């Protein structure tokens, strides 16, 4: 208890002492005395208002005030009426240096008056130097050097340096800088204004820079940046983010150790509207035979530079009516050279068409620590963080990067067909060129866009090795896979992800498709021989996709409908052609009992059809339960046709196929053997009996012909097929009349052969699959109220047995015989044309 009272007493004593100190500080008197002809003025004025702060005044011998102005040669004593004047006031100390009427006080700049004699307020020291246009002034900064910051940025310690220049009567802001950077010197002409901002609590008592006299620099300014090791610097043009002065020149000098390499990249820039000249950047690079090297601001900037170099920004004469804004923010990155920076890679794309290769950084989280840059250099000099190479040329590239795994490649190629007569049955390999595989950067995506004429051709993809469809039940484990999706912008159709080592022999797609080879591991280079697809242009068919599958006898084959995560698109039909070997039995199993699809319009069906017997089962997916596991002894089709499903009730289906060897029943074998033996014995007995009868006939005497006059010697007529007369039966009704039989003489060409008339009839699927997939059931028979669209099946037609036959009615002329006819008119085959 005594200890607790002791702690409370100490706490109260601390509060009293702190309050006493603040009272003494608030009542403390300050004296500022400025020497004569020092050209120094002191201004104490209100700062930014503090919320909920009480009013505070400056108390002098005259009267309370909120502003105090002290000139050279004056001495002033004052106090504050509040305990925390740093929350209410700021102080500015400005020294004017005239280098036009007399010599300049060159050398180290002092803080006058000293900070110890000033009240603890946020303070700004300003040095305003006036000089002739022919005189250059140089600000030299001691270590630590300066680091330029952009708008909205602040310095960690609160100490900032604001530097401005002058063009005639116009003030130009060179930039705002913090400590701990690379800027060591700033050279200016016609005067300079330097402002040092110190927070009230900062103990700094030196300016940290000196002023030197230099000859005319004949430009706005020169900023020198010194690198002692690896690092980066971000720099900006004058007046940034406002416009760079018209037709001015600004230069940056970079001092780089000889064992390091430097690269320049533009982070942000804008161009003005020029009437004369052209805005540009110029480099003076050691060892270059074309100094200065001129680049546009939109060009790739130099990189992998050894030694010191200069960068200059040149403005232009701007349009007076619409000048625009020229501004530039760029970064210089200095790092150690890498082994790859001295190696040149040749990428030959001269034989490629409609292809582009992009090398770019991988998406990574940004770090506050210095990270060496990763650059791709074209011709070893033009470097940038990303580079795009186009087809039709040969390119030489190198890399300036400490870790090449930070980069990856993405390639796009388009294979299109505009004339279906030329493209049909042609094939093109889909393989990554060897020039791309030899690069030391990982390939991320290689995408082929395959385009065909609408409603003229379709596509078939045949892999070098059979493919496996990626599913959750059996995911792909290879280093790459193929992503197949529709390339029609208005169609959201993703067929799936496929990798080598499965049972899918080919994939047929109806229209434009995108095939993307995506890698997942660096081992792709070792497995590159397994990649390879061949695309062929085939006759057009109406299904969105057809998969040809030959299951493996050792494992399950998992298959799922396209757009697994989002559901099969509306009114889409997909088929699987599943082959079953003769000595195997296939078991078809579905993952769930119901699909869960709810049709808004139309119906969703599934058809399972045996290819050998043509027997098929039809299931309504929006009503029926999916079939239980079924066994198939022959190859079969699985066709799924979607309706227009309601939102949130999409159609997705997962099924698998397994093969098992056929088992032979011993009872069937015994019955077959016994039946075969009995049949053989019967045949032998029949042969023996026939031989004996033949021998008996040969033993009789020769046959003698005897005339019999009572026998009718006329040839028997063919029995009448129509017991009724022609008038009483329907023999004159024609079920089908062939035009070639009636109008044959009109269809003959000059050579005498018959011309076949062109008839607009339905042609079945003519793809590479030998048997076409089953057609979905007619929608009208199941849902008579559903409206048919152009994407749905044609309306039902009645069966042939119920169709009404066509008839010809003839006038009942007298010369037409009403007798029975022996030969029906339907069997008449005599030509109608002229006799030979």
Coordinates of C-alpha atoms in Angstrom, one line a residue, residues 718 721-722 724-727 729-738 741-742 807-810 816-817 819-832:
X718 CA -47.6 -64.6 -115.1
X721 CA -50.9 -59.3 -109.2
X722 CA -54.1 -57.3 -109.2
X724 CA -59.4 -56.4 -109.5
X725 CA -59.4 -54.4 -112.7
X726 CA -57.4 -51.2 -113.0
X727 CA -60.5 -49.1 -112.5
X729 CA -57.9 -50.9 -107.6
X730 CA -55.3 -48.2 -106.6
X731 CA -52.7 -49.2 -109.2
X732 CA -52.9 -45.7 -110.7
X733 CA -51.9 -44.0 -107.4
X734 CA -48.2 -43.1 -107.3
X735 CA -46.4 -43.1 -104.0
X736 CA -43.2 -41.7 -105.4
X737 CA -42.5 -40.6 -109.0
X738 CA -38.9 -40.0 -110.0
X741 CA -38.2 -41.3 -115.3
X742 CA -40.8 -38.8 -116.5
X807 CA -51.5 -39.0 -106.9
X808 CA -52.1 -38.2 -110.6
X809 CA -55.7 -38.0 -111.8
X810 CA -56.3 -38.8 -115.4
X816 CA -58.1 -45.7 -122.0
X817 CA -58.5 -49.4 -121.5
X819 CA -59.0 -54.1 -118.7
X820 CA -56.8 -55.6 -116.0
X821 CA -53.1 -55.2 -116.5
X822 CA -50.5 -57.9 -116.0
X823 CA -47.6 -55.6 -115.3
X824 CA -48.1 -52.9 -112.6
X825 CA -47.2 -49.3 -113.6
X826 CA -44.9 -48.9 -110.5
X827 CA -42.5 -51.5 -112.0
X828 CA -42.3 -49.9 -115.4
X829 CA -38.7 -49.2 -116.3
X830 CA -39.0 -48.2 -119.9
X831 CA -37.4 -44.9 -120.8
X832 CA -39.6 -42.0 -121.7

